[in-house]
PDB file of C-alpha atoms in Angstrom:
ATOM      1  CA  UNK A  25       0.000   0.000   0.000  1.00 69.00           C
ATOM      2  CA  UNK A  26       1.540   3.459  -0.891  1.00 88.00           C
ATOM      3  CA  UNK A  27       2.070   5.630   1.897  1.00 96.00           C
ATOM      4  CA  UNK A  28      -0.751   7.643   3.050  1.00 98.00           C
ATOM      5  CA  UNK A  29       0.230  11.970   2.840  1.00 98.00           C
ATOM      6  CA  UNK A  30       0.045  14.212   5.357  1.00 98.00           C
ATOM      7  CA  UNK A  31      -0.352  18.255   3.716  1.00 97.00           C
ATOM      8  CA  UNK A  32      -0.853  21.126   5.165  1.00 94.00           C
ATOM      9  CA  UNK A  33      -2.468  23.862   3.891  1.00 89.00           C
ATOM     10  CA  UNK A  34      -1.561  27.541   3.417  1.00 87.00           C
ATOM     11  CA  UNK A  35      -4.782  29.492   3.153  1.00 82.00           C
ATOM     12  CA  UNK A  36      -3.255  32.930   2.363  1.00 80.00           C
ATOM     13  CA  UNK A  37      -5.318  36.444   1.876  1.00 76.00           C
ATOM     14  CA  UNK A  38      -3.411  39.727   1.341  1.00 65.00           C
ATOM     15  CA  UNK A  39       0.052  37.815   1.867  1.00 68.00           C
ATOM     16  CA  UNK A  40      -0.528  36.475   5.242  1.00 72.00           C
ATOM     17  CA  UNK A  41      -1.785  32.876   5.998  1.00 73.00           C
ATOM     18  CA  UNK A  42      -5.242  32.560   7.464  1.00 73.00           C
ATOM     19  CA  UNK A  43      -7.818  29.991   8.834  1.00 57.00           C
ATOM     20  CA  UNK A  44     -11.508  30.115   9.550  1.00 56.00           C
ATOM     21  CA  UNK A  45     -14.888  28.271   9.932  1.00 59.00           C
ATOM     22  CA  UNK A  46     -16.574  27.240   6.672  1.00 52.00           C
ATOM     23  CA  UNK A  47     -15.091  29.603   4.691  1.00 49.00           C
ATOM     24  CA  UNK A  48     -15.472  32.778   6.901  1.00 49.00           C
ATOM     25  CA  UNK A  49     -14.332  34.679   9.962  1.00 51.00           C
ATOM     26  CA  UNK A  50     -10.857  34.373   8.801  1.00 58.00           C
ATOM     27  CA  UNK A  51      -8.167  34.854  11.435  1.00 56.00           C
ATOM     28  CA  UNK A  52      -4.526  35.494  11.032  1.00 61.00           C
ATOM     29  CA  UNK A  53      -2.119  32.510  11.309  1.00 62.00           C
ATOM     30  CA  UNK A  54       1.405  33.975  10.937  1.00 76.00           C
ATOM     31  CA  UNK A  55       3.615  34.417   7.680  1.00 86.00           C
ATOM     32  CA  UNK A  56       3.797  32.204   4.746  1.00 87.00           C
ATOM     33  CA  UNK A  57       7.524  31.689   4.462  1.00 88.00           C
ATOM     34  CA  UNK A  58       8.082  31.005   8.071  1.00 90.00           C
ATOM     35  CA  UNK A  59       5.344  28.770   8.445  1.00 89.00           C
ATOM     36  CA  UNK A  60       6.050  26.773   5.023  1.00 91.00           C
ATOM     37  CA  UNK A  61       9.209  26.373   6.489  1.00 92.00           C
ATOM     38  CA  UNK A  62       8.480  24.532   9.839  1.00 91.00           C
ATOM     39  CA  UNK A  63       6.166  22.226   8.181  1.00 91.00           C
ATOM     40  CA  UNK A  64       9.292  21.590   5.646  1.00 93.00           C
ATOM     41  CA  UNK A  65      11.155  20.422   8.851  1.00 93.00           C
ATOM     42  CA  UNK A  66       8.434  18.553  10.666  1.00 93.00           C
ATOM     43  CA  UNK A  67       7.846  16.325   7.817  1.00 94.00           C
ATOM     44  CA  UNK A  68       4.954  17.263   6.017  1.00 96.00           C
ATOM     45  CA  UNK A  69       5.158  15.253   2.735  1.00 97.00           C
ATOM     46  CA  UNK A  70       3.571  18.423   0.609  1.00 96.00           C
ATOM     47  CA  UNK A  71       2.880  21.898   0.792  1.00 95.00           C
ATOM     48  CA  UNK A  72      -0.580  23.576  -0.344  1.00 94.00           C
ATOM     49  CA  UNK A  73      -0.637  27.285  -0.865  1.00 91.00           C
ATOM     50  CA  UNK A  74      -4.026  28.126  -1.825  1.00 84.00           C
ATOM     51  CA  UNK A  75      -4.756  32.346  -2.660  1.00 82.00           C
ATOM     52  CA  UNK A  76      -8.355  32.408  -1.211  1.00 61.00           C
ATOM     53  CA  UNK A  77      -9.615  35.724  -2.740  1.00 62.00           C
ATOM     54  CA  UNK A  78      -7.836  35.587  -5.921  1.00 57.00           C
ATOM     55  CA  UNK A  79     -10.609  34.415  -8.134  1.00 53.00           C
ATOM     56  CA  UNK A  80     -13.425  36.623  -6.133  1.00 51.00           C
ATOM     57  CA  UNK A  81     -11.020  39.664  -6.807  1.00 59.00           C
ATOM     58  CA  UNK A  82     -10.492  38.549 -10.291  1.00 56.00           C
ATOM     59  CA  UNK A  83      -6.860  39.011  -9.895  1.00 49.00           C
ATOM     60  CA  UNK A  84      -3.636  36.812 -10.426  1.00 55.00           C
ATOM     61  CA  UNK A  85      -1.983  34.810  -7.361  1.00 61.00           C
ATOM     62  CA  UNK A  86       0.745  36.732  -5.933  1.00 75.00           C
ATOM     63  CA  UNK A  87       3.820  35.615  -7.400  1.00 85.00           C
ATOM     64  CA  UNK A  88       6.316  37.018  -5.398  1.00 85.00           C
ATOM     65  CA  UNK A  89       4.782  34.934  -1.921  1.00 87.00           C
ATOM     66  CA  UNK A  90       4.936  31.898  -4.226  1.00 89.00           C
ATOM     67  CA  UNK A  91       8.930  32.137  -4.782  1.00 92.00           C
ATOM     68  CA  UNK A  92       9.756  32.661  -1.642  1.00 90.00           C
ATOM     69  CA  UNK A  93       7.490  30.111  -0.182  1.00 91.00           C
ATOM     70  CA  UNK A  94       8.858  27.663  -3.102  1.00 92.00           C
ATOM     71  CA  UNK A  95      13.052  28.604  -2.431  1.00 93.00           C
ATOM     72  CA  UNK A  96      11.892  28.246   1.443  1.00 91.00           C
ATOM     73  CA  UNK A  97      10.992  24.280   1.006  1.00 92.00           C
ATOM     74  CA  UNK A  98      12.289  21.179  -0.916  1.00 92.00           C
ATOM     75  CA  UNK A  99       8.934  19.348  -0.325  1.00 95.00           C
ATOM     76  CA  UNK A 100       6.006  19.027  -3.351  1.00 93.00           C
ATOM     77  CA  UNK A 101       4.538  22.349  -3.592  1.00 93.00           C
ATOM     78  CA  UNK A 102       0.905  22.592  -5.145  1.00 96.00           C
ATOM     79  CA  UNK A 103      -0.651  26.194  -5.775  1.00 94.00           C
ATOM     80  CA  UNK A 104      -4.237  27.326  -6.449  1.00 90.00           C
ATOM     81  CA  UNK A 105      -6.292  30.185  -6.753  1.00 82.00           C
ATOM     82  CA  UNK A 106      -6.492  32.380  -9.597  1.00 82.00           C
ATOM     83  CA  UNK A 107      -5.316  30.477 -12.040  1.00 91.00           C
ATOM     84  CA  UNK A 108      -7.545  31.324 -15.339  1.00 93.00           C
ATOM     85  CA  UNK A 109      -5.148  29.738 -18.233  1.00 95.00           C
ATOM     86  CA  UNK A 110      -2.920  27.803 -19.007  1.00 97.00           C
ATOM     87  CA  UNK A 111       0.080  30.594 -18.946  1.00 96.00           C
ATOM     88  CA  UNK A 112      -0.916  31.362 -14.911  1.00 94.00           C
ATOM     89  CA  UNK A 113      -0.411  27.991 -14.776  1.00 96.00           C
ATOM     90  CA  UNK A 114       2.915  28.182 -16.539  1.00 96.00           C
ATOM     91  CA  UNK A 115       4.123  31.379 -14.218  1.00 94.00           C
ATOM     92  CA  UNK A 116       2.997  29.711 -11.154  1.00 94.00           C
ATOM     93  CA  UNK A 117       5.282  26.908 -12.514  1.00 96.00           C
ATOM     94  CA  UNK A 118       8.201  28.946 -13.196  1.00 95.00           C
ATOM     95  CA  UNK A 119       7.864  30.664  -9.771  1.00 93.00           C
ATOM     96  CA  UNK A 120       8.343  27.246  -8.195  1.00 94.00           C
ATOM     97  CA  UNK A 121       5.176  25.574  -7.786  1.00 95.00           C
ATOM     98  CA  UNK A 122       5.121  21.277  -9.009  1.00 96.00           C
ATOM     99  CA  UNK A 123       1.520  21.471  -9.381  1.00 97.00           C
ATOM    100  CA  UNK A 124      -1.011  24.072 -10.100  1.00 97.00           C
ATOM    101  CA  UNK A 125      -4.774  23.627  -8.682  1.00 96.00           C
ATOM    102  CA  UNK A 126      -7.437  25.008 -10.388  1.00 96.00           C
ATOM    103  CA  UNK A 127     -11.048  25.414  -9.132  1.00 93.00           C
ATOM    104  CA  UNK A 128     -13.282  28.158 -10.458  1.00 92.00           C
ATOM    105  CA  UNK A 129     -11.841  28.310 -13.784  1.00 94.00           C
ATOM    106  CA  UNK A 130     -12.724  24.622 -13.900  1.00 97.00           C
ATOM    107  CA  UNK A 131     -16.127  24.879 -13.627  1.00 96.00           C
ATOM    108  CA  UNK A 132     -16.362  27.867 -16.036  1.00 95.00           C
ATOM    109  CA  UNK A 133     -13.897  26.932 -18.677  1.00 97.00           C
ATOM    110  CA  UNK A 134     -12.927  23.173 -18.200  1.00 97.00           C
ATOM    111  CA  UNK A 135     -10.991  23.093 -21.385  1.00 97.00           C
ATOM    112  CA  UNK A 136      -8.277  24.949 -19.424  1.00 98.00           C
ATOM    113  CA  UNK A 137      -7.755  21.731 -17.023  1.00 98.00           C
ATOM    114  CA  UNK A 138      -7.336  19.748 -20.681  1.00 98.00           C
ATOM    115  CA  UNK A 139      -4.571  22.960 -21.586  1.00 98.00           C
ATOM    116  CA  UNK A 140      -2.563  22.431 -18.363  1.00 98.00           C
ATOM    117  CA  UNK A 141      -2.586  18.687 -18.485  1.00 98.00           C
ATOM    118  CA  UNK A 142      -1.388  18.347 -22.073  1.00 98.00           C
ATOM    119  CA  UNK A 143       1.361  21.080 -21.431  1.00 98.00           C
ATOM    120  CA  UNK A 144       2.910  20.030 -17.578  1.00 98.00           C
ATOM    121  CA  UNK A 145       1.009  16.506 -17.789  1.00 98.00           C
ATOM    122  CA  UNK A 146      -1.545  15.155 -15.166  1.00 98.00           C
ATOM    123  CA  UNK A 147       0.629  14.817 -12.364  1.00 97.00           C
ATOM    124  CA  UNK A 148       0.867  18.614 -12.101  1.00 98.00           C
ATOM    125  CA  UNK A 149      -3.164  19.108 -12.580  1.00 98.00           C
ATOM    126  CA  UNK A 150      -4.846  19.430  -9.438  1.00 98.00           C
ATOM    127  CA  UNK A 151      -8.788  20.171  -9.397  1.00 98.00           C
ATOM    128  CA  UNK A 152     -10.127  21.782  -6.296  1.00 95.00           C
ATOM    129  CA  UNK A 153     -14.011  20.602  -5.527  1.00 97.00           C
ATOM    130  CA  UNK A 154     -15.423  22.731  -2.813  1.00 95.00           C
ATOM    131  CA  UNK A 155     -19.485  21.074  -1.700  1.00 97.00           C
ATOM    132  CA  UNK A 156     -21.610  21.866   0.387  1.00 95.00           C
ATOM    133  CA  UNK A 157     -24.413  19.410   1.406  1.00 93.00           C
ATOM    134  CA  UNK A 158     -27.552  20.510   0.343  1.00 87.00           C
ATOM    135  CA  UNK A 159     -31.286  19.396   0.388  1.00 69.00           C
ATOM    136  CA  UNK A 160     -32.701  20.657  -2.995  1.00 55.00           C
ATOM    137  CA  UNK A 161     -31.088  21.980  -6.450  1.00 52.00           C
ATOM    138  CA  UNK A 162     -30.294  25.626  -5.656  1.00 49.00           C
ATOM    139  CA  UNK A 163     -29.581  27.642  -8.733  1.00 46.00           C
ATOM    140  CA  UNK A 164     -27.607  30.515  -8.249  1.00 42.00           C
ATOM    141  CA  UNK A 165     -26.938  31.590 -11.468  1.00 41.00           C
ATOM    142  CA  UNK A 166     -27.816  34.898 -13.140  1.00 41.00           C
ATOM    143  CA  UNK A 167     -27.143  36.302 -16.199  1.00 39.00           C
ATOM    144  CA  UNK A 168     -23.825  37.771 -15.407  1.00 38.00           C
ATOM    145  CA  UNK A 169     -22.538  34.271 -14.423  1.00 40.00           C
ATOM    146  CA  UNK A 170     -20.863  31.738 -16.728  1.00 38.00           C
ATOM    147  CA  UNK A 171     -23.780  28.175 -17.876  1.00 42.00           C
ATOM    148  CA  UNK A 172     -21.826  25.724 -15.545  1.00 44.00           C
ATOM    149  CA  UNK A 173     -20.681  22.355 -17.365  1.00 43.00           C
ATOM    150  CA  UNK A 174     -23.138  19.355 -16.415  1.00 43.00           C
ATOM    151  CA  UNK A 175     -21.472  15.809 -16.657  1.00 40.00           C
ATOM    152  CA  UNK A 176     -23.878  12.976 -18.274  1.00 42.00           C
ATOM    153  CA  UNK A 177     -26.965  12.502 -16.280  1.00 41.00           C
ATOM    154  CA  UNK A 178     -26.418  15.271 -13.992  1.00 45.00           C
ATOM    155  CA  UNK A 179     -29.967  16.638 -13.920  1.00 47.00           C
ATOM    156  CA  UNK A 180     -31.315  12.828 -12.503  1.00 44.00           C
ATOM    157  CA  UNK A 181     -28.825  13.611 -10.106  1.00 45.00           C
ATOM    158  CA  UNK A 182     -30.384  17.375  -9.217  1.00 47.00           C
ATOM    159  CA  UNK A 183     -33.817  16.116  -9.546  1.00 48.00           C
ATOM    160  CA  UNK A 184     -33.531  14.042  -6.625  1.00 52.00           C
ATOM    161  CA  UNK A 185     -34.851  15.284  -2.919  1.00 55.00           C
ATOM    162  CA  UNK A 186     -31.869  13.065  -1.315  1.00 58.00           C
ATOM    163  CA  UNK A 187     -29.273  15.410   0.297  1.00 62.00           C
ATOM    164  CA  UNK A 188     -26.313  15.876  -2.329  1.00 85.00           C
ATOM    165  CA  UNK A 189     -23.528  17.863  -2.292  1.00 95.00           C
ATOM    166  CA  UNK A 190     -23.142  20.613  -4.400  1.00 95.00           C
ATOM    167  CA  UNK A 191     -20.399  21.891  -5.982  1.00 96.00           C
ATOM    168  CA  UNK A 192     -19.276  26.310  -5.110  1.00 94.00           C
ATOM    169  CA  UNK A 193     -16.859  28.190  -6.567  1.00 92.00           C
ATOM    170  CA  UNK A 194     -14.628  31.699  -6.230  1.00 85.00           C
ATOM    171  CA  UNK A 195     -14.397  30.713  -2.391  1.00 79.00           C
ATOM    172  CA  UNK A 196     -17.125  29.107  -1.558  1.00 83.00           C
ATOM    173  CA  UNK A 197     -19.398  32.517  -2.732  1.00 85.00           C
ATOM    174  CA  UNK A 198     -21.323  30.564  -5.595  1.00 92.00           C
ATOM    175  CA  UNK A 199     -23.368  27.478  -5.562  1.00 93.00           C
ATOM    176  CA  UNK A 200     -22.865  26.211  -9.239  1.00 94.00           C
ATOM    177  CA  UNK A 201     -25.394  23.586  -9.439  1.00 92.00           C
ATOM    178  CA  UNK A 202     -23.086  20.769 -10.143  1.00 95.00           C
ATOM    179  CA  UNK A 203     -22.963  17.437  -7.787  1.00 95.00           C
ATOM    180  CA  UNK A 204     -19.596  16.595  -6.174  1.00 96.00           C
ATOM    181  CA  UNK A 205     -19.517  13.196  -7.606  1.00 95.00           C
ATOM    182  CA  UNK A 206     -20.229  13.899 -11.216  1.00 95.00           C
ATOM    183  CA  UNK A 207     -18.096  17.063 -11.411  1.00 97.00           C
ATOM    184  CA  UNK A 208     -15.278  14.823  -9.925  1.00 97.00           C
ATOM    185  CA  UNK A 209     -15.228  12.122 -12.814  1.00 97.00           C
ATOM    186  CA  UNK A 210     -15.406  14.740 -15.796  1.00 97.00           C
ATOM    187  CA  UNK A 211     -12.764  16.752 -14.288  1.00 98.00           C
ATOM    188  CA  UNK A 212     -10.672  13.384 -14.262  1.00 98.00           C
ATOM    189  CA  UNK A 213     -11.697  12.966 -17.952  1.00 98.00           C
ATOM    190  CA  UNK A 214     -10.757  16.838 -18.814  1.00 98.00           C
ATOM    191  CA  UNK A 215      -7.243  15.382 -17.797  1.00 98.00           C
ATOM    192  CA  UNK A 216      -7.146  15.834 -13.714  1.00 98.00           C
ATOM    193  CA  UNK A 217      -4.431  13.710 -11.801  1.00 98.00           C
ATOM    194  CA  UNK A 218      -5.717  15.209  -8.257  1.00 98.00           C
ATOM    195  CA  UNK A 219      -8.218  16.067  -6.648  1.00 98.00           C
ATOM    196  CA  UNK A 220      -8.432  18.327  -3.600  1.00 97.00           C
ATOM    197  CA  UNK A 221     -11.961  17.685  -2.162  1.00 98.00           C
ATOM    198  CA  UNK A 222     -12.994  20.260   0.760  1.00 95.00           C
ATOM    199  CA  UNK A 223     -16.344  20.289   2.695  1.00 96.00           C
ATOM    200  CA  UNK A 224     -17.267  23.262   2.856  1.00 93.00           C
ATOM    201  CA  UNK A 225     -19.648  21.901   5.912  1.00 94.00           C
ATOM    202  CA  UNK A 226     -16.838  20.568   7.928  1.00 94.00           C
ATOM    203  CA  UNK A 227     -13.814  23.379   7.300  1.00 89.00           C
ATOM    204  CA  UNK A 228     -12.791  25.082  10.003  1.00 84.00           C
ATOM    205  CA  UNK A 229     -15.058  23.106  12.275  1.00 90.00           C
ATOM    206  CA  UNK A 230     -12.712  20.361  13.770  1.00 93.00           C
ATOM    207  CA  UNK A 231     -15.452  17.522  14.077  1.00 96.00           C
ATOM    208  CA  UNK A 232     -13.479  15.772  11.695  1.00 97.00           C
ATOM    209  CA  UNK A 233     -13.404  15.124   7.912  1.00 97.00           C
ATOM    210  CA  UNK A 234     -16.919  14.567   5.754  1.00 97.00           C
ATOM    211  CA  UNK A 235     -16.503  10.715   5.500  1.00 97.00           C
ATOM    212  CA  UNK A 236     -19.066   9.676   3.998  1.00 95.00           C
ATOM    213  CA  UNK A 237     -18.520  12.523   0.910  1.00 96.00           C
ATOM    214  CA  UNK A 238     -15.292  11.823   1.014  1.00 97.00           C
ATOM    215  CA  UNK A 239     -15.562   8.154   0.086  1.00 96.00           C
ATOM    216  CA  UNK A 240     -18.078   8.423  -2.726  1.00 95.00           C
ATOM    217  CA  UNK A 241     -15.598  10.964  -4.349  1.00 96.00           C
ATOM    218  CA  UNK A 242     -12.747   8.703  -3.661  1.00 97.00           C
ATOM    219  CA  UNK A 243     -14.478   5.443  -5.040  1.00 96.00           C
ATOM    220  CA  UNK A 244     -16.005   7.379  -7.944  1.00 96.00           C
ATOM    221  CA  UNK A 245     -12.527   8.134  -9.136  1.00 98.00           C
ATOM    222  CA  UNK A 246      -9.388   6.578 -10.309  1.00 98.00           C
ATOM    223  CA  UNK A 247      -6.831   9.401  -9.620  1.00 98.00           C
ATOM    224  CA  UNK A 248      -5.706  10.429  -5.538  1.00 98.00           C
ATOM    225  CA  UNK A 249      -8.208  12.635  -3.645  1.00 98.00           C
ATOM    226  CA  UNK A 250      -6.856  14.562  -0.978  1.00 98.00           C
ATOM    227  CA  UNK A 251      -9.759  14.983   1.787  1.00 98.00           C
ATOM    228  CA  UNK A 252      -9.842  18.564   3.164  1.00 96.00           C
ATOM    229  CA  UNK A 253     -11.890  20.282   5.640  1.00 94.00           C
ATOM    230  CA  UNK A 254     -12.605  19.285   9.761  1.00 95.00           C
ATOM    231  CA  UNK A 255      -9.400  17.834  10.914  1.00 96.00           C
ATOM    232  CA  UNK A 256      -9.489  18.203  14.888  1.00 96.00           C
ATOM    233  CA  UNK A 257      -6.495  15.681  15.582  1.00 96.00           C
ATOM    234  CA  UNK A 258      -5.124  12.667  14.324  1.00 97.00           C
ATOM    235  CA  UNK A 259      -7.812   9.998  14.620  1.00 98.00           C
ATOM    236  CA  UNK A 260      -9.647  12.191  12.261  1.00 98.00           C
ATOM    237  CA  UNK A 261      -7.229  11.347   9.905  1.00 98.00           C
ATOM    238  CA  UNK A 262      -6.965   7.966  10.783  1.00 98.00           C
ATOM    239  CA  UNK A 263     -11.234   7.773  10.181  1.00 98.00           C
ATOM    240  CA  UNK A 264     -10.349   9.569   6.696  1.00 98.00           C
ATOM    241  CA  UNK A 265      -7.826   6.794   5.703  1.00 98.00           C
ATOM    242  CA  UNK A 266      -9.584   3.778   6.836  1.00 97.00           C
ATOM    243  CA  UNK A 267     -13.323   5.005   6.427  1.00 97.00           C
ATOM    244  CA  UNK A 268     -12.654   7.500   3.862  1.00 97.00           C
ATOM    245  CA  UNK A 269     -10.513   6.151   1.219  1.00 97.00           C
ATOM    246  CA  UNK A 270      -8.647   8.835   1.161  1.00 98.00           C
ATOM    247  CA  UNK A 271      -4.968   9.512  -0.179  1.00 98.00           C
ATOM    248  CA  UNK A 272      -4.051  12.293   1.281  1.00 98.00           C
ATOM    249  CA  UNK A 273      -5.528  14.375   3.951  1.00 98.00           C
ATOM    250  CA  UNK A 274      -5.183  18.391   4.348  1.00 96.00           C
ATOM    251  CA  UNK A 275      -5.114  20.631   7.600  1.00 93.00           C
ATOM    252  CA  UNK A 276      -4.590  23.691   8.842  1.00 86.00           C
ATOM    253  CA  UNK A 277      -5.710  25.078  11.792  1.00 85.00           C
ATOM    254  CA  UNK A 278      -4.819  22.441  14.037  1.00 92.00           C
ATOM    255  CA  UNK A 279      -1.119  22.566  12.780  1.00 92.00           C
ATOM    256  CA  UNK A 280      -0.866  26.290  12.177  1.00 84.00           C
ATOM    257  CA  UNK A 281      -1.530  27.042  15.621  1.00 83.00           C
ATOM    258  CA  UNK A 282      -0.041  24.089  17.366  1.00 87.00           C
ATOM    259  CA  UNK A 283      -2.475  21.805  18.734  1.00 93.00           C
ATOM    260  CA  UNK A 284      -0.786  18.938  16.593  1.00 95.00           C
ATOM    261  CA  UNK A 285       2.493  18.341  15.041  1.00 94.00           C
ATOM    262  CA  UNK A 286       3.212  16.205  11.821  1.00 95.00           C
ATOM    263  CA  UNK A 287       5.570  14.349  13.923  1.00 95.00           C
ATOM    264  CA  UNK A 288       2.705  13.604  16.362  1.00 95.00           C
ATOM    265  CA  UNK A 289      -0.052  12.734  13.562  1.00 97.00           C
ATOM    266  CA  UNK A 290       2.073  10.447  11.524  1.00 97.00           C
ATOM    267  CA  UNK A 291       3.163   8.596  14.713  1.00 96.00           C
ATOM    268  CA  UNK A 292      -0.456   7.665  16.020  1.00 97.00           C
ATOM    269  CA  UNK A 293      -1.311   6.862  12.377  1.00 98.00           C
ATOM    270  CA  UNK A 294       1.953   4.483  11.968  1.00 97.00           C
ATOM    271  CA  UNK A 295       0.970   2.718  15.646  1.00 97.00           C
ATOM    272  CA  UNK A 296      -2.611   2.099  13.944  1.00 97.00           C
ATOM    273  CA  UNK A 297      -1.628   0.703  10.865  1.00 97.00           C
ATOM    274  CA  UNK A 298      -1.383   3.114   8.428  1.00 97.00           C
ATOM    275  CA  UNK A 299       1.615   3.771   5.953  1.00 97.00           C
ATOM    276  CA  UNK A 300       3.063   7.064   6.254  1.00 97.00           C
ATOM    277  CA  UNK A 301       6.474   8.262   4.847  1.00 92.00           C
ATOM    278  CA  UNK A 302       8.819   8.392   8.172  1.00 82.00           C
ATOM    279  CA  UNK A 303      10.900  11.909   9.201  1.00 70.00           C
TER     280      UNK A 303
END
């Protein structure tokens, strides 16, 4: 069995790292270099730096903060936010970055996951899917908003009064109408070789990951999913692995402010069984 990854995640907004509770009430969690850099000597086995208000500010992802966090670590370093084509993806690549993640662009121009993957390959194509559990289809959509891409039998899917989860974009702001699990498959088609799954329900929230969303995204797919959102400690992650089907499993708060080490998590996951690379 491959070894299970520990990441932790750099939410950052105006240069500094932050962390709240389903996507709001953001608090301040230090700087990005320094804090990319203790996770490089804890043993984290990658790196996320995600620009949270990039796409909602239609603006670029600071490059600067990306070099400096990239010459700061050796570790895999993935990057999101912002990213709108394929030549973002290129500059974020340049800066330092070994993968690029892409989220709202995804959803409203899915032909530039296909662009990145034929140009860097799959392994540097990351697809963020942000859901939110809902009861009913919500349409949010207006005129001013880009017709969302539907995978094959998608409105079966929306028809139904079962809870689903429902895929947002630009940070969590807009409800697109498309379900987790569908969206999740076509963006593997478009050429995905990750996904980073967050529940928007659980983030922040420390009750632990969204298991059972979690596990019909990872069975639904053939490429890693990194689970994101609720870690409170490490049997969370331990529930994500063995319940969840995880590959990978993303945190923030609980590292960024020292409740938990890496050290710490990947030691109670190694005396339960799990495979996790060793410091």
């Amino acid at each position: 069995m491959l070894a299970k990854r520990i990441i932790p995640c750099l939410d950052v907004n105006q240069g500094r790292v932050v962390k709240g509770i389903n996507f709001l009430n953001l608090r301040d969690a230090g700087d990005p270099v320094e804090i990319a850099s203790r996770y490089e000597s804890e043993g984290a086995d990658e790196l996320v730096f995600l620009d949270i208000t990039a796409s909602h500010e239609n603006r670029g992802i600071l490059l600067d903060i990306v070099r400096r966090v990239a010459d700061s670590v050796f570790m895999p370093f993935t990057v999101g936010g912002g990213i709108r084509s394929v030549e973002d993806a290129a500059c974020l690549i340049e800066a330092g970055a070994e993968k690029v993640s892409i989220n709202s662009t995804a959803v409203r121009a899915p032909e530039v996951v296909t662009d990145v993957a034929r140009r860097f390959g799959s392994c540097a194509t990351v697809v963020n899917i942000d859901p939110r559990r809902v009861s009913k289809r919500r349409d949010s959509r207006n005129g001013s908003e880009p017709q969302p891409v539907f995978a094959e039998k998608q409105e079966d899917l929306l028809s139904s009064d079962e809870p689903w989860w429902e895929v947002h974009i630009n940070g969590g702001r807009i409800a697109t109408g498309l379900e987790a699990l569908s969206w999740a498959k076509q963006v593997e088609s478009l050429g995905a070789g990750e996904i980073i799954l967050t529940s928007m329900d659980a983030d922040g929230t420390k009750n632990g990951f969204d298991l059972e969303m979690t596990q019909a995204v990872s069975n639904a797919v053939g490429i890693p999913v990194v689970a994101s959102g609720g870690a409170g400690g490490p049997q969370h992650f331990l529930d994500v692995f063995t319940e969840g089907n995880a590959d990978a499993a993303l945190a923030a708060s609980i590292f960024h402010y020292g409740e938990y080490t890496i050290g710490e998590t990947k030691k109670f996951l190694k005396e339960n069984g799990v495979p996790v690379r060793q410091i």
